[in-house]
mmCIF file of C-alpha atoms in Angstrom:
data_model
loop_
_atom_site.group_PDB
_atom_site.id
_atom_site.type_symbol
_atom_site.label_atom_id
_atom_site.label_comp_id
_atom_site.label_asym_id
_atom_site.label_seq_id
_atom_site.Cartn_x
_atom_site.Cartn_y
_atom_site.Cartn_z
ATOM 1 C CA MET A 29 0.000 0.000 0.000
ATOM 2 C CA ALA A 30 2.825 2.390 0.863
ATOM 3 C CA ASP A 31 4.443 1.803 -2.530
ATOM 4 C CA TYR A 32 1.175 2.522 -4.359
ATOM 5 C CA LEU A 33 0.694 5.732 -2.376
ATOM 6 C CA ASN A 34 4.277 6.808 -3.037
ATOM 7 C CA THR A 35 3.815 6.176 -6.761
ATOM 8 C CA ALA A 36 0.531 8.077 -6.839
ATOM 9 C CA ILE A 37 1.904 11.126 -5.039
ATOM 10 C CA PHE A 38 5.403 11.325 -6.464
ATOM 11 C CA GLY A 39 4.980 9.480 -9.762
ATOM 12 C CA ILE A 40 1.541 10.524 -11.058
ATOM 13 C CA TYR A 41 0.572 13.667 -9.140
ATOM 14 C CA PRO A 42 3.534 15.677 -10.534
ATOM 15 C CA TYR A 43 2.222 15.241 -14.079
ATOM 16 C CA ILE A 44 -1.286 16.274 -13.033
ATOM 17 C CA ALA A 45 0.087 19.374 -11.323
ATOM 18 C CA LEU A 46 2.313 20.332 -14.262
ATOM 19 C CA ALA A 47 -0.480 19.744 -16.788
ATOM 20 C CA VAL A 48 -2.914 21.931 -14.850
ATOM 21 C CA LEU A 49 -0.183 24.554 -14.428
ATOM 22 C CA ALA A 50 0.521 24.716 -18.173
ATOM 23 C CA VAL A 51 -3.001 24.395 -19.567
ATOM 24 C CA GLY A 52 -4.643 26.475 -16.857
ATOM 25 C CA SER A 53 -2.155 29.317 -17.258
ATOM 26 C CA VAL A 54 -2.625 29.437 -21.047
ATOM 27 C CA ILE A 55 -6.423 29.412 -20.754
ATOM 28 C CA ARG A 56 -6.453 32.146 -18.117
ATOM 29 C CA TYR A 57 -4.049 34.326 -20.081
ATOM 30 C CA ASP A 58 -6.161 33.910 -23.224
ATOM 31 C CA ARG A 59 -9.639 34.225 -21.740
ATOM 32 C CA GLU A 60 -9.067 36.522 -18.739
ATOM 33 C CA PRO A 61 -6.045 38.713 -19.588
ATOM 34 C CA TYR A 62 -7.154 41.514 -17.290
ATOM 35 C CA THR A 63 -6.965 39.211 -14.275
ATOM 36 C CA TRP A 64 -3.320 38.422 -15.090
ATOM 37 C CA ARG A 65 -1.996 40.549 -12.269
ATOM 38 C CA SER A 66 -1.213 40.395 -8.586
ATOM 39 C CA GLY A 67 -3.777 42.950 -7.499
ATOM 40 C CA SER A 68 -2.918 45.859 -5.258
ATOM 41 C CA SER A 69 -3.897 47.279 -1.890
ATOM 42 C CA GLN A 70 -0.938 49.639 -1.641
ATOM 43 C CA LEU A 71 -3.043 52.596 -0.527
ATOM 44 C CA LEU A 72 -3.527 50.847 2.813
ATOM 45 C CA ARG A 73 -0.576 50.415 5.220
ATOM 46 C CA ARG A 74 1.861 51.089 2.403
ATOM 47 C CA ARG A 75 5.074 50.961 4.442
ATOM 48 C CA GLN A 76 4.396 47.457 5.748
ATOM 49 C CA LEU A 77 3.447 46.360 2.233
ATOM 50 C CA VAL A 78 6.655 47.702 0.668
ATOM 51 C CA VAL A 79 9.019 46.227 3.263
ATOM 52 C CA GLY A 80 7.207 42.890 3.419
ATOM 53 C CA SER A 81 6.872 42.655 -0.357
ATOM 54 C CA VAL A 82 10.565 43.375 -0.980
ATOM 55 C CA LEU A 83 11.704 40.799 1.583
ATOM 56 C CA PHE A 84 9.216 38.224 0.327
ATOM 57 C CA HIS A 85 10.022 38.628 -3.368
ATOM 58 C CA VAL A 86 13.808 38.729 -2.935
ATOM 59 C CA GLY A 87 13.721 35.644 -0.739
ATOM 60 C CA ILE A 88 11.310 33.636 -2.858
ATOM 61 C CA LEU A 89 13.148 34.385 -6.106
ATOM 62 C CA ILE A 90 16.407 33.097 -4.634
ATOM 63 C CA VAL A 91 14.660 30.030 -3.227
ATOM 64 C CA PHE A 92 12.803 29.345 -6.496
ATOM 65 C CA PHE A 93 15.783 29.626 -8.827
ATOM 66 C CA GLY A 94 17.965 27.798 -6.329
ATOM 67 C CA HIS A 95 15.567 24.859 -6.402
ATOM 68 C CA LEU A 96 15.234 25.077 -10.178
ATOM 69 C CA VAL A 97 18.977 25.005 -10.827
ATOM 70 C CA GLY A 98 19.796 22.628 -8.003
ATOM 71 C CA LEU A 99 17.194 20.007 -8.887
ATOM 72 C CA LEU A 100 17.163 20.122 -12.677
ATOM 73 C CA THR A 101 20.866 20.536 -13.475
ATOM 74 C CA PRO A 102 22.098 17.077 -14.483
ATOM 75 C CA ILE A 103 24.226 15.430 -11.820
ATOM 76 C CA ALA A 104 26.901 14.770 -14.443
ATOM 77 C CA VAL A 105 27.321 18.526 -14.919
ATOM 78 C CA PHE A 106 28.195 19.035 -11.251
ATOM 79 C CA ASP A 107 30.579 16.071 -11.418
ATOM 80 C CA TRP A 108 32.213 17.492 -14.547
ATOM 81 C CA MET A 109 32.640 20.873 -12.833
ATOM 82 C CA GLY A 110 34.203 19.181 -9.829
ATOM 83 C CA ILE A 111 31.455 20.292 -7.439
ATOM 84 C CA GLY A 112 30.994 17.634 -4.795
ATOM 85 C CA HIS A 113 27.553 16.656 -3.562
ATOM 86 C CA GLY A 114 28.446 17.552 0.016
ATOM 87 C CA PHE A 115 29.629 21.026 -0.985
ATOM 88 C CA LYS A 116 26.511 21.594 -3.081
ATOM 89 C CA GLN A 117 24.299 20.542 -0.186
ATOM 90 C CA GLY A 118 26.139 22.856 2.207
ATOM 91 C CA LEU A 119 25.776 25.742 -0.227
ATOM 92 C CA ALA A 120 22.086 24.996 -0.651
ATOM 93 C CA ILE A 121 21.566 24.941 3.108
ATOM 94 C CA ALA A 122 23.419 28.240 3.635
ATOM 95 C CA VAL A 123 21.922 30.216 0.755
ATOM 96 C CA GLY A 124 18.512 28.583 0.930
ATOM 97 C CA GLY A 125 18.357 28.997 4.694
ATOM 98 C CA VAL A 126 19.123 32.728 4.606
ATOM 99 C CA ALA A 127 16.782 33.320 1.661
ATOM 100 C CA GLY A 128 14.073 31.239 3.316
ATOM 101 C CA ILE A 129 14.260 33.255 6.542
ATOM 102 C CA VAL A 130 14.169 36.545 4.613
ATOM 103 C CA CYS A 131 11.167 35.299 2.651
ATOM 104 C CA LEU A 132 9.449 34.064 5.816
ATOM 105 C CA VAL A 133 9.846 37.463 7.499
ATOM 106 C CA GLY A 134 8.344 39.153 4.438
ATOM 107 C CA ALA A 135 5.515 36.623 4.241
ATOM 108 C CA THR A 136 4.770 37.147 7.943
ATOM 109 C CA MET A 137 4.461 40.889 7.397
ATOM 110 C CA LEU A 138 2.234 40.442 4.344
ATOM 111 C CA LEU A 139 0.018 37.861 6.026
ATOM 112 C CA HIS A 140 -0.290 39.948 9.202
ATOM 113 C CA ARG A 141 -1.181 43.013 7.137
ATOM 114 C CA ARG A 142 -3.816 41.172 5.136
ATOM 115 C CA LEU A 143 -5.451 39.502 8.142
ATOM 116 C CA SER A 144 -5.174 42.198 10.803
ATOM 117 C CA ASP A 145 -6.540 45.147 8.842
ATOM 118 C CA PRO A 146 -10.339 44.848 8.353
ATOM 119 C CA ARG A 147 -10.257 47.041 5.231
ATOM 120 C CA ILE A 148 -7.601 44.927 3.522
ATOM 121 C CA ARG A 149 -9.190 41.675 4.641
ATOM 122 C CA SER A 150 -12.561 42.740 3.232
ATOM 123 C CA THR A 151 -11.013 43.381 -0.199
ATOM 124 C CA SER A 152 -9.011 40.141 -0.198
ATOM 125 C CA SER A 153 -10.382 37.090 -1.949
ATOM 126 C CA PHE A 154 -10.205 33.602 -0.517
ATOM 127 C CA SER A 155 -7.463 32.682 -3.004
ATOM 128 C CA ASP A 156 -5.378 35.730 -1.995
ATOM 129 C CA ILE A 157 -5.213 34.563 1.608
ATOM 130 C CA ALA A 158 -5.105 30.828 0.851
ATOM 131 C CA ILE A 159 -2.088 31.014 -1.468
ATOM 132 C CA LEU A 160 -0.195 33.178 1.023
ATOM 133 C CA VAL A 161 -0.920 30.644 3.775
ATOM 134 C CA LEU A 162 0.219 27.785 1.513
ATOM 135 C CA LEU A 163 3.462 29.589 0.728
ATOM 136 C CA TYR A 164 3.959 30.333 4.417
ATOM 137 C CA VAL A 165 3.562 26.664 5.377
ATOM 138 C CA GLN A 166 5.836 25.668 2.507
ATOM 139 C CA LEU A 167 8.535 28.005 3.787
ATOM 140 C CA LEU A 168 8.241 26.516 7.275
ATOM 141 C CA LEU A 169 8.553 22.995 5.861
ATOM 142 C CA GLY A 170 11.554 24.014 3.793
ATOM 143 C CA LEU A 171 13.323 25.508 6.797
ATOM 144 C CA ALA A 172 12.405 22.413 8.838
ATOM 145 C CA THR A 173 14.376 20.258 6.390
ATOM 146 C CA ILE A 174 17.640 22.060 7.257
ATOM 147 C CA PRO A 175 18.300 20.285 10.601
ATOM 148 C CA ILE A 176 17.609 16.959 8.891
ATOM 149 C CA SER A 177 19.974 17.793 6.032
ATOM 150 C CA LEU A 178 22.692 18.775 8.504
ATOM 151 C CA GLY A 179 22.582 15.209 9.805
ATOM 152 C CA HIS A 180 23.888 13.795 6.526
ATOM 153 C CA MET A 181 26.189 16.204 4.755
ATOM 154 C CA ASP A 182 27.457 13.690 2.217
ATOM 155 C CA GLY A 183 24.824 14.898 -0.260
ATOM 156 C CA HIS A 184 23.371 11.431 -0.779
ATOM 157 C CA GLU A 185 19.806 12.494 0.091
ATOM 158 C CA MET A 186 20.063 15.543 -2.149
ATOM 159 C CA VAL A 187 20.981 13.316 -5.093
ATOM 160 C CA LYS A 188 17.730 11.405 -4.533
ATOM 161 C CA PHE A 189 15.674 14.556 -5.005
ATOM 162 C CA MET A 190 17.689 15.564 -8.054
ATOM 163 C CA SER A 191 17.163 12.124 -9.566
ATOM 164 C CA TRP A 192 13.434 12.317 -8.800
ATOM 165 C CA ALA A 193 12.961 15.779 -10.331
ATOM 166 C CA GLN A 194 14.988 14.963 -13.429
ATOM 167 C CA GLY A 195 13.210 11.618 -13.723
ATOM 168 C CA ILE A 196 9.836 13.376 -13.795
ATOM 169 C CA PHE A 197 10.913 15.604 -16.675
ATOM 170 C CA THR A 198 12.493 12.724 -18.593
ATOM 171 C CA LEU A 199 9.333 10.598 -18.149
ATOM 172 C CA ASP A 200 11.086 8.002 -16.012
ATOM 173 C CA LEU A 201 8.335 5.675 -14.783
ATOM 174 C CA GLN A 202 10.452 4.740 -11.771
ATOM 175 C CA ALA A 203 11.088 8.330 -10.660
ATOM 176 C CA SER A 204 8.964 7.988 -7.521
ATOM 177 C CA SER A 205 11.239 5.231 -6.232
ATOM 178 C CA PHE A 206 14.041 7.742 -5.629
ATOM 179 C CA VAL A 207 12.114 9.431 -2.794
ATOM 180 C CA ARG A 208 10.431 6.347 -1.342
ATOM 181 C CA ASP A 209 12.628 6.203 1.766
ATOM 182 C CA THR A 210 13.178 9.918 2.362
ATOM 183 C CA HIS A 211 12.132 11.738 5.544
ATOM 184 C CA PRO A 212 8.386 12.590 5.841
ATOM 185 C CA ILE A 213 9.139 16.321 6.111
ATOM 186 C CA PHE A 214 10.857 16.229 2.733
ATOM 187 C CA LYS A 215 7.876 14.378 1.296
ATOM 188 C CA ALA A 216 5.450 16.929 2.760
ATOM 189 C CA HIS A 217 7.589 19.715 1.279
ATOM 190 C CA LEU A 218 7.508 18.082 -2.150
ATOM 191 C CA PHE A 219 3.769 17.387 -1.981
ATOM 192 C CA LEU A 220 2.878 20.939 -0.967
ATOM 193 C CA GLY A 221 5.184 22.303 -3.664
ATOM 194 C CA LEU A 222 3.324 20.263 -6.278
ATOM 195 C CA THR A 223 0.005 21.447 -4.861
ATOM 196 C CA ILE A 224 1.107 25.074 -5.201
ATOM 197 C CA LEU A 225 1.905 24.378 -8.866
ATOM 198 C CA LEU A 226 -1.557 22.824 -9.229
ATOM 199 C CA VAL A 227 -3.428 25.879 -7.923
ATOM 200 C CA PHE A 228 -0.994 28.374 -9.476
ATOM 201 C CA PRO A 229 -3.151 29.315 -12.517
ATOM 202 C CA PHE A 230 -6.110 30.169 -10.291
ATOM 203 C CA THR A 231 -4.270 32.599 -8.011
ATOM 204 C CA ARG A 232 -2.475 35.947 -8.101
ATOM 205 C CA LEU A 233 0.824 34.063 -8.566
ATOM 206 C CA VAL A 234 0.320 34.035 -12.345
ATOM 207 C CA HIS A 235 2.001 37.442 -12.566
ATOM 208 C CA MET A 236 5.298 35.633 -11.939
ATOM 209 C CA LEU A 237 5.158 34.199 -15.464
ATOM 210 C CA SER A 238 5.344 37.473 -17.330
ATOM 211 C CA ALA A 239 6.999 40.847 -17.209
ATOM 212 C CA PRO A 240 4.626 43.784 -17.728
ATOM 213 C CA VAL A 241 5.774 44.300 -21.322
ATOM 214 C CA ARG A 242 2.433 43.455 -22.926
ATOM 215 C CA TYR A 243 0.840 46.451 -21.228
ATOM 216 C CA LEU A 244 2.681 48.614 -23.792
ATOM 217 C CA TRP A 245 0.424 47.435 -26.612
ATOM 218 C CA ARG A 246 -2.530 45.811 -24.869
ATOM 219 C CA PRO A 247 -5.769 47.748 -25.539
ATOM 220 C CA GLY A 248 -7.165 49.241 -22.378
ATOM 221 C CA TYR A 249 -10.183 51.012 -21.078
ATOM 222 C CA GLN A 250 -10.538 54.783 -21.070
ATOM 223 C CA VAL A 251 -12.802 56.591 -18.654
ATOM 224 C CA VAL A 252 -14.340 59.731 -20.213
ATOM 225 C CA ARG A 253 -16.337 62.334 -18.354
ATOM 226 C CA SER A 254 -19.482 63.443 -20.086
ATOM 227 C CA ARG A 255 -19.885 67.205 -20.627
ATOM 228 C CA ARG A 256 -23.581 66.940 -21.354
ATOM 229 C CA ALA A 257 -26.009 68.495 -18.931
ATOM 230 C CA PRO A 258 -27.767 65.951 -16.726
ATOM 231 C CA LEU A 259 -31.216 64.942 -17.810
ATOM 232 C CA ALA A 260 -34.076 66.671 -16.020
ATOM 233 C CA PRO A 261 -35.887 64.391 -13.600
ATOM 234 C CA ALA A 262 -39.135 62.996 -14.901
ATOM 235 C CA LYS A 263 -42.251 64.684 -13.597
#
């Protein structure tokens, strides 16, 4: 039973999440282009928004690209460059740990701002709050993996996750077997990460996929004041 569950979560679920991410993002961009934004409440508690947003975005960008490069770069490339698995793991812990803490501080400020101010909370949708909570929990899980990783600095566990991620993208049917025996916190971190990809197209996170270049030529709305005298009320 455990093997079937492991295969379902780490062998099948990744493809479902990636398919929904790709197809859902394309459909939303095509059918609802004016929702392709993060939304703004900057007129309310602006200072907390700016500080929290900067910390959150700087931290999450480092974490995201660190995961992307670290997991999807072929292991042979690191071997060819002479970068040992232990050194790579240590670097990931140091950089990822600092970036994760910075991101967590920013996320705490943003979440506190959105939940504590009645005006901001009333203008926030369920998805706005839910995705921030998911990211917050994901950050906590990621930071919780650091003490576990410090217990085996040979990089062997890290290679398992690299093999799993690369196996998913190369359609390796046995990819889920690489993470079968890993620590439950790592598995929870992977599962929640896949879930965030799954819900990505339906949240404000879609703005991460594009720079605001299209606004230069996208047709917009123009509000025009009428100069005509108001109609006389009916008698």
